[in-house]
PDB file of N, CA and C in Angstrom:
ATOM      1  N   MET A 792     -71.233 -41.786-128.958  1.00 47.00           N
ATOM      2  CA  MET A 792     -71.749 -42.355-130.183  1.00 47.00           C
ATOM      3  C   MET A 792     -71.033 -43.686-130.431  1.00 47.00           C
ATOM      4  N   GLY A 793     -71.804 -44.771-130.525  1.00 52.00           N
ATOM      5  CA  GLY A 793     -71.227 -46.094-130.699  1.00 52.00           C
ATOM      6  C   GLY A 793     -71.041 -46.467-132.159  1.00 52.00           C
ATOM      7  N   ASP A 794     -70.400 -47.603-132.365  1.00 57.00           N
ATOM      8  CA  ASP A 794     -70.149 -48.082-133.721  1.00 57.00           C
ATOM      9  C   ASP A 794     -71.431 -48.473-134.453  1.00 57.00           C
ATOM     10  N   LEU A 795     -72.486 -48.802-133.734  1.00 60.00           N
ATOM     11  CA  LEU A 795     -73.722 -49.259-134.363  1.00 60.00           C
ATOM     12  C   LEU A 795     -74.732 -48.138-134.573  1.00 60.00           C
ATOM     13  N   ASN A 796     -74.388 -46.914-134.254  1.00 56.00           N
ATOM     14  CA  ASN A 796     -75.295 -45.792-134.417  1.00 56.00           C
ATOM     15  C   ASN A 796     -75.478 -45.486-135.903  1.00 56.00           C
ATOM     16  N   PRO A 797     -76.714 -45.562-136.427  1.00 57.00           N
ATOM     17  CA  PRO A 797     -76.924 -45.307-137.858  1.00 57.00           C
ATOM     18  C   PRO A 797     -76.811 -43.828-138.242  1.00 57.00           C
ATOM     19  N   ASP A 798     -76.768 -42.953-137.250  1.00 61.00           N
ATOM     20  CA  ASP A 798     -76.710 -41.520-137.520  1.00 61.00           C
ATOM     21  C   ASP A 798     -75.292 -40.985-137.331  1.00 61.00           C
ATOM     22  N   TYR A 799     -74.313 -41.773-137.695  1.00 62.00           N
ATOM     23  CA  TYR A 799     -72.918 -41.357-137.541  1.00 62.00           C
ATOM     24  C   TYR A 799     -72.574 -40.321-138.610  1.00 62.00           C
ATOM     25  N   ARG A 800     -72.024 -39.232-138.179  1.00 70.00           N
ATOM     26  CA  ARG A 800     -71.618 -38.171-139.126  1.00 70.00           C
ATOM     27  C   ARG A 800     -70.197 -37.750-138.800  1.00 70.00           C
ATOM     28  N   TYR A 801     -69.412 -37.569-139.825  1.00 72.00           N
ATOM     29  CA  TYR A 801     -68.041 -37.110-139.652  1.00 72.00           C
ATOM     30  C   TYR A 801     -67.828 -35.897-140.541  1.00 72.00           C
ATOM     31  N   LYS A 802     -67.523 -34.798-139.940  1.00 79.00           N
ATOM     32  CA  LYS A 802     -67.250 -33.568-140.689  1.00 79.00           C
ATOM     33  C   LYS A 802     -65.748 -33.504-140.928  1.00 79.00           C
ATOM     34  N   ALA A 803     -65.340 -33.758-142.142  1.00 82.00           N
ATOM     35  CA  ALA A 803     -63.915 -33.763-142.473  1.00 82.00           C
ATOM     36  C   ALA A 803     -63.335 -32.352-142.382  1.00 82.00           C
ATOM     37  N   LYS A 804     -62.154 -32.299-141.871  1.00 85.00           N
ATOM     38  CA  LYS A 804     -61.435 -31.025-141.791  1.00 85.00           C
ATOM     39  C   LYS A 804     -60.580 -30.850-143.048  1.00 85.00           C
ATOM     40  N   ALA A 805     -60.187 -29.653-143.325  1.00 85.00           N
ATOM     41  CA  ALA A 805     -59.422 -29.358-144.543  1.00 85.00           C
ATOM     42  C   ALA A 805     -58.111 -30.139-144.603  1.00 85.00           C
ATOM     43  N   ASP A 806     -57.487 -30.393-143.458  1.00 89.00           N
ATOM     44  CA  ASP A 806     -56.193 -31.079-143.462  1.00 89.00           C
ATOM     45  C   ASP A 806     -56.310 -32.593-143.252  1.00 89.00           C
ATOM     46  N   ASP A 807     -57.525 -33.136-143.235  1.00 86.00           N
ATOM     47  CA  ASP A 807     -57.719 -34.579-143.133  1.00 86.00           C
ATOM     48  C   ASP A 807     -57.290 -35.261-144.426  1.00 86.00           C
ATOM     49  N   PRO A 808     -56.855 -36.530-144.334  1.00 87.00           N
ATOM     50  CA  PRO A 808     -56.518 -37.269-145.556  1.00 87.00           C
ATOM     51  C   PRO A 808     -57.763 -37.478-146.435  1.00 87.00           C
ATOM     52  N   THR A 809     -57.551 -37.698-147.702  1.00 85.00           N
ATOM     53  CA  THR A 809     -58.639 -37.823-148.672  1.00 85.00           C
ATOM     54  C   THR A 809     -59.631 -38.922-148.309  1.00 85.00           C
ATOM     55  N   TYR A 810     -59.164 -40.060-147.790  1.00 81.00           N
ATOM     56  CA  TYR A 810     -60.078 -41.165-147.511  1.00 81.00           C
ATOM     57  C   TYR A 810     -61.087 -40.825-146.412  1.00 81.00           C
ATOM     58  N   LEU A 811     -60.822 -39.841-145.575  1.00 83.00           N
ATOM     59  CA  LEU A 811     -61.775 -39.424-144.549  1.00 83.00           C
ATOM     60  C   LEU A 811     -62.806 -38.437-145.087  1.00 83.00           C
ATOM     61  N   LYS A 812     -62.608 -37.948-146.295  1.00 84.00           N
ATOM     62  CA  LYS A 812     -63.518 -36.969-146.887  1.00 84.00           C
ATOM     63  C   LYS A 812     -64.524 -37.617-147.839  1.00 84.00           C
ATOM     64  N   ARG A 813     -64.557 -38.957-147.880  1.00 85.00           N
ATOM     65  CA  ARG A 813     -65.430 -39.653-148.807  1.00 85.00           C
ATOM     66  C   ARG A 813     -66.639 -40.256-148.101  1.00 85.00           C
ATOM     67  N   LYS A 814     -67.698 -40.509-148.852  1.00 82.00           N
ATOM     68  CA  LYS A 814     -68.871 -41.218-148.360  1.00 82.00           C
ATOM     69  C   LYS A 814     -69.148 -42.385-149.305  1.00 82.00           C
ATOM     70  N   VAL A 815     -69.717 -43.441-148.781  1.00 83.00           N
ATOM     71  CA  VAL A 815     -70.008 -44.634-149.571  1.00 83.00           C
ATOM     72  C   VAL A 815     -71.340 -44.466-150.289  1.00 83.00           C
ATOM     73  N   ILE A 816     -71.374 -44.865-151.531  1.00 82.00           N
ATOM     74  CA  ILE A 816     -72.601 -44.849-152.329  1.00 82.00           C
ATOM     75  C   ILE A 816     -72.885 -46.286-152.741  1.00 82.00           C
ATOM     76  N   ARG A 817     -74.084 -46.774-152.408  1.00 82.00           N
ATOM     77  CA  ARG A 817     -74.475 -48.137-152.757  1.00 82.00           C
ATOM     78  C   ARG A 817     -75.615 -48.100-153.752  1.00 82.00           C
ATOM     79  N   GLY A 818     -75.606 -49.042-154.668  1.00 78.00           N
ATOM     80  CA  GLY A 818     -76.672 -49.111-155.662  1.00 78.00           C
ATOM     81  C   GLY A 818     -76.466 -48.093-156.768  1.00 78.00           C
ATOM     82  N   GLY A 819     -77.478 -47.882-157.543  1.00 77.00           N
ATOM     83  CA  GLY A 819     -77.340 -46.983-158.682  1.00 77.00           C
ATOM     84  C   GLY A 819     -78.557 -46.110-158.868  1.00 77.00           C
ATOM     85  N   SER A 820     -78.611 -45.473-159.996  1.00 79.00           N
ATOM     86  CA  SER A 820     -79.713 -44.561-160.288  1.00 79.00           C
ATOM     87  C   SER A 820     -80.192 -44.797-161.706  1.00 79.00           C
ATOM     88  N   TRP A 821     -81.096 -43.968-162.151  1.00 79.00           N
ATOM     89  CA  TRP A 821     -81.652 -44.080-163.500  1.00 79.00           C
ATOM     90  C   TRP A 821     -80.599 -43.888-164.575  1.00 79.00           C
ATOM     91  N   LYS A 822     -79.478 -43.269-164.264  1.00 83.00           N
ATOM     92  CA  LYS A 822     -78.480 -42.972-165.285  1.00 83.00           C
ATOM     93  C   LYS A 822     -77.359 -44.020-165.362  1.00 83.00           C
ATOM     94  N   ASP A 823     -77.372 -45.019-164.474  1.00 83.00           N
ATOM     95  CA  ASP A 823     -76.285 -45.993-164.412  1.00 83.00           C
ATOM     96  C   ASP A 823     -76.566 -47.235-165.254  1.00 83.00           C
ATOM     97  N   VAL A 824     -75.495 -47.933-165.600  1.00 85.00           N
ATOM     98  CA  VAL A 824     -75.621 -49.224-166.275  1.00 85.00           C
ATOM     99  C   VAL A 824     -76.044 -50.271-165.245  1.00 85.00           C
ATOM    100  N   GLY A 825     -76.505 -51.416-165.715  1.00 83.00           N
ATOM    101  CA  GLY A 825     -77.041 -52.458-164.853  1.00 83.00           C
ATOM    102  C   GLY A 825     -76.154 -52.879-163.694  1.00 83.00           C
ATOM    103  N   TYR A 826     -74.857 -52.915-163.895  1.00 85.00           N
ATOM    104  CA  TYR A 826     -73.938 -53.351-162.850  1.00 85.00           C
ATOM    105  C   TYR A 826     -74.086 -52.512-161.583  1.00 85.00           C
ATOM    106  N   TYR A 827     -74.243 -51.223-161.738  1.00 80.00           N
ATOM    107  CA  TYR A 827     -74.318 -50.330-160.583  1.00 80.00           C
ATOM    108  C   TYR A 827     -75.680 -50.326-159.905  1.00 80.00           C
ATOM    109  N   LEU A 828     -76.683 -50.989-160.495  1.00 80.00           N
ATOM    110  CA  LEU A 828     -78.004 -51.043-159.896  1.00 80.00           C
ATOM    111  C   LEU A 828     -78.088 -52.045-158.759  1.00 80.00           C
ATOM    112  N   MET A 829     -77.127 -52.940-158.664  1.00 82.00           N
ATOM    113  CA  MET A 829     -77.116 -53.913-157.575  1.00 82.00           C
ATOM    114  C   MET A 829     -76.734 -53.199-156.281  1.00 82.00           C
ATOM    115  N   ASN A 830     -77.468 -53.494-155.190  1.00 75.00           N
ATOM    116  CA  ASN A 830     -77.176 -52.788-153.941  1.00 75.00           C
ATOM    117  C   ASN A 830     -75.856 -53.221-153.309  1.00 75.00           C
ATOM    118  N   GLY A 831     -75.259 -54.288-153.790  1.00 83.00           N
ATOM    119  CA  GLY A 831     -73.952 -54.698-153.300  1.00 83.00           C
ATOM    120  C   GLY A 831     -72.807 -53.927-153.943  1.00 83.00           C
ATOM    121  N   THR A 832     -73.086 -53.226-155.015  1.00 85.00           N
ATOM    122  CA  THR A 832     -72.067 -52.427-155.693  1.00 85.00           C
ATOM    123  C   THR A 832     -71.825 -51.153-154.901  1.00 85.00           C
ATOM    124  N   ARG A 833     -70.562 -50.856-154.670  1.00 84.00           N
ATOM    125  CA  ARG A 833     -70.236 -49.670-153.896  1.00 84.00           C
ATOM    126  C   ARG A 833     -69.306 -48.756-154.678  1.00 84.00           C
ATOM    127  N   SER A 834     -69.517 -47.493-154.480  1.00 83.00           N
ATOM    128  CA  SER A 834     -68.678 -46.463-155.062  1.00 83.00           C
ATOM    129  C   SER A 834     -68.489 -45.408-153.982  1.00 83.00           C
ATOM    130  N   TYR A 835     -67.890 -44.295-154.315  1.00 83.00           N
ATOM    131  CA  TYR A 835     -67.753 -43.241-153.324  1.00 83.00           C
ATOM    132  C   TYR A 835     -67.844 -41.875-153.975  1.00 83.00           C
ATOM    133  N   ASP A 836     -68.120 -40.906-153.140  1.00 84.00           N
ATOM    134  CA  ASP A 836     -68.131 -39.509-153.532  1.00 84.00           C
ATOM    135  C   ASP A 836     -67.658 -38.721-152.319  1.00 84.00           C
ATOM    136  N   PHE A 837     -67.346 -37.479-152.496  1.00 84.00           N
ATOM    137  CA  PHE A 837     -66.851 -36.682-151.381  1.00 84.00           C
ATOM    138  C   PHE A 837     -68.006 -36.123-150.544  1.00 84.00           C
ATOM    139  N   GLN A 838     -67.764 -35.949-149.244  1.00 81.00           N
ATOM    140  CA  GLN A 838     -68.796 -35.526-148.301  1.00 81.00           C
ATOM    141  C   GLN A 838     -69.468 -34.223-148.686  1.00 81.00           C
ATOM    142  N   ASP A 839     -68.731 -33.311-149.241  1.00 79.00           N
ATOM    143  CA  ASP A 839     -69.284 -31.987-149.516  1.00 79.00           C
ATOM    144  C   ASP A 839     -69.944 -31.884-150.891  1.00 79.00           C
ATOM    145  N   SER A 840     -70.128 -33.015-151.569  1.00 78.00           N
ATOM    146  CA  SER A 840     -70.749 -32.972-152.892  1.00 78.00           C
ATOM    147  C   SER A 840     -72.162 -33.543-152.829  1.00 78.00           C
ATOM    148  N   ALA A 841     -73.016 -33.074-153.691  1.00 77.00           N
ATOM    149  CA  ALA A 841     -74.392 -33.569-153.782  1.00 77.00           C
ATOM    150  C   ALA A 841     -74.708 -33.842-155.247  1.00 77.00           C
ATOM    151  N   ARG A 842     -75.526 -34.835-155.473  1.00 78.00           N
ATOM    152  CA  ARG A 842     -75.927 -35.195-156.828  1.00 78.00           C
ATOM    153  C   ARG A 842     -77.432 -35.438-156.846  1.00 78.00           C
ATOM    154  N   SER A 843     -78.061 -35.106-157.930  1.00 77.00           N
ATOM    155  CA  SER A 843     -79.502 -35.339-158.033  1.00 77.00           C
ATOM    156  C   SER A 843     -79.825 -36.814-158.210  1.00 77.00           C
ATOM    157  N   THR A 844     -78.829 -37.621-158.515  1.00 78.00           N
ATOM    158  CA  THR A 844     -79.052 -39.049-158.735  1.00 78.00           C
ATOM    159  C   THR A 844     -78.716 -39.894-157.520  1.00 78.00           C
ATOM    160  N   ILE A 845     -78.318 -39.277-156.425  1.00 75.00           N
ATOM    161  CA  ILE A 845     -77.964 -40.009-155.208  1.00 75.00           C
ATOM    162  C   ILE A 845     -78.965 -39.650-154.128  1.00 75.00           C
ATOM    163  N   GLY A 846     -79.504 -40.676-153.481  1.00 71.00           N
ATOM    164  CA  GLY A 846     -80.434 -40.424-152.391  1.00 71.00           C
ATOM    165  C   GLY A 846     -81.192 -41.678-152.019  1.00 71.00           C
ATOM    166  N   PHE A 847     -82.045 -41.555-151.057  1.00 69.00           N
ATOM    167  CA  PHE A 847     -82.840 -42.669-150.568  1.00 69.00           C
ATOM    168  C   PHE A 847     -84.146 -42.726-151.340  1.00 69.00           C
ATOM    169  N   ARG A 848     -84.486 -43.893-151.839  1.00 68.00           N
ATOM    170  CA  ARG A 848     -85.728 -44.063-152.580  1.00 68.00           C
ATOM    171  C   ARG A 848     -86.551 -45.169-151.946  1.00 68.00           C
ATOM    172  N   CYS A 849     -87.801 -44.886-151.687  1.00 73.00           N
ATOM    173  CA  CYS A 849     -88.705 -45.902-151.144  1.00 73.00           C
ATOM    174  C   CYS A 849     -89.214 -46.759-152.294  1.00 73.00           C
ATOM    175  N   VAL A 850     -89.260 -48.057-152.087  1.00 74.00           N
ATOM    176  CA  VAL A 850     -89.787 -48.959-153.110  1.00 74.00           C
ATOM    177  C   VAL A 850     -90.808 -49.886-152.479  1.00 74.00           C
ATOM    178  N   MET A 851     -91.660 -50.442-153.326  1.00 76.00           N
ATOM    179  CA  MET A 851     -92.691 -51.348-152.837  1.00 76.00           C
ATOM    180  C   MET A 851     -92.940 -52.401-153.908  1.00 76.00           C
ATOM    181  N   ASP A 852     -93.087 -53.642-153.476  1.00 77.00           N
ATOM    182  CA  ASP A 852     -93.420 -54.706-154.415  1.00 77.00           C
ATOM    183  C   ASP A 852     -94.826 -54.498-154.963  1.00 77.00           C
ATOM    184  N   PHE A 853     -95.006 -54.783-156.231  1.00 74.00           N
ATOM    185  CA  PHE A 853     -96.332 -54.751-156.832  1.00 74.00           C
ATOM    186  C   PHE A 853     -96.581 -56.134-157.403  1.00 74.00           C
ATOM    187  N   THR A 854     -97.526 -56.829-156.829  1.00 74.00           N
ATOM    188  CA  THR A 854     -97.802 -58.196-157.268  1.00 74.00           C
ATOM    189  C   THR A 854     -99.049 -58.285-158.123  1.00 74.00           C
ATOM    190  N   GLY A 855     -99.599 -57.169-158.510  1.00 73.00           N
ATOM    191  CA  GLY A 855    -100.803 -57.167-159.318  1.00 73.00           C
ATOM    192  C   GLY A 855    -102.011 -56.769-158.488  1.00 73.00           C
ATOM    193  N   ARG A 856    -103.157 -56.741-159.132  1.00 73.00           N
ATOM    194  CA  ARG A 856    -104.385 -56.369-158.436  1.00 73.00           C
ATOM    195  C   ARG A 856    -104.919 -57.534-157.637  1.00 73.00           C
ATOM    196  N   ASP A 857    -105.560 -57.224-156.550  1.00 70.00           N
ATOM    197  CA  ASP A 857    -106.208 -58.249-155.734  1.00 70.00           C
ATOM    198  C   ASP A 857    -107.445 -58.748-156.478  1.00 70.00           C
ATOM    199  N   ILE A 858    -107.705 -60.042-156.385  1.00 67.00           N
ATOM    200  CA  ILE A 858    -108.845 -60.632-157.081  1.00 67.00           C
ATOM    201  C   ILE A 858    -110.146 -59.981-156.634  1.00 67.00           C
ATOM    202  N   ARG A 859    -110.223 -59.512-155.395  1.00 71.00           N
ATOM    203  CA  ARG A 859    -111.439 -58.870-154.896  1.00 71.00           C
ATOM    204  C   ARG A 859    -111.665 -57.513-155.566  1.00 71.00           C
ATOM    205  N   ASP A 860    -110.617 -56.891-156.086  1.00 66.00           N
ATOM    206  CA  ASP A 860    -110.757 -55.605-156.752  1.00 66.00           C
ATOM    207  C   ASP A 860    -111.338 -55.725-158.150  1.00 66.00           C
ATOM    208  N   ILE A 861    -111.279 -56.911-158.733  1.00 64.00           N
ATOM    209  CA  ILE A 861    -111.720 -57.124-160.110  1.00 64.00           C
ATOM    210  C   ILE A 861    -113.239 -57.176-160.186  1.00 64.00           C
ATOM    211  N   ARG A 862    -113.887 -57.697-159.176  1.00 60.00           N
ATOM    212  CA  ARG A 862    -115.352 -57.863-159.190  1.00 60.00           C
ATOM    213  C   ARG A 862    -116.091 -56.573-159.139  1.00 60.00           C
TER     214      ARG A 862
END
């Protein structure tokens, strides 16, 4: 497994230091203040924890209706 593999997983052991038991969280959720909504903002949580506000969300630009749809 190389450094560029996007599917890198590390299962922390009980005696590992705390910094190896964390995962990076980027961006924010519906419950955060504006600062945390920027994707450059980083925080962390522990590997064995799950939150309903953390996850991958698909987004799509909406530029309005196409002029051909109006007719």
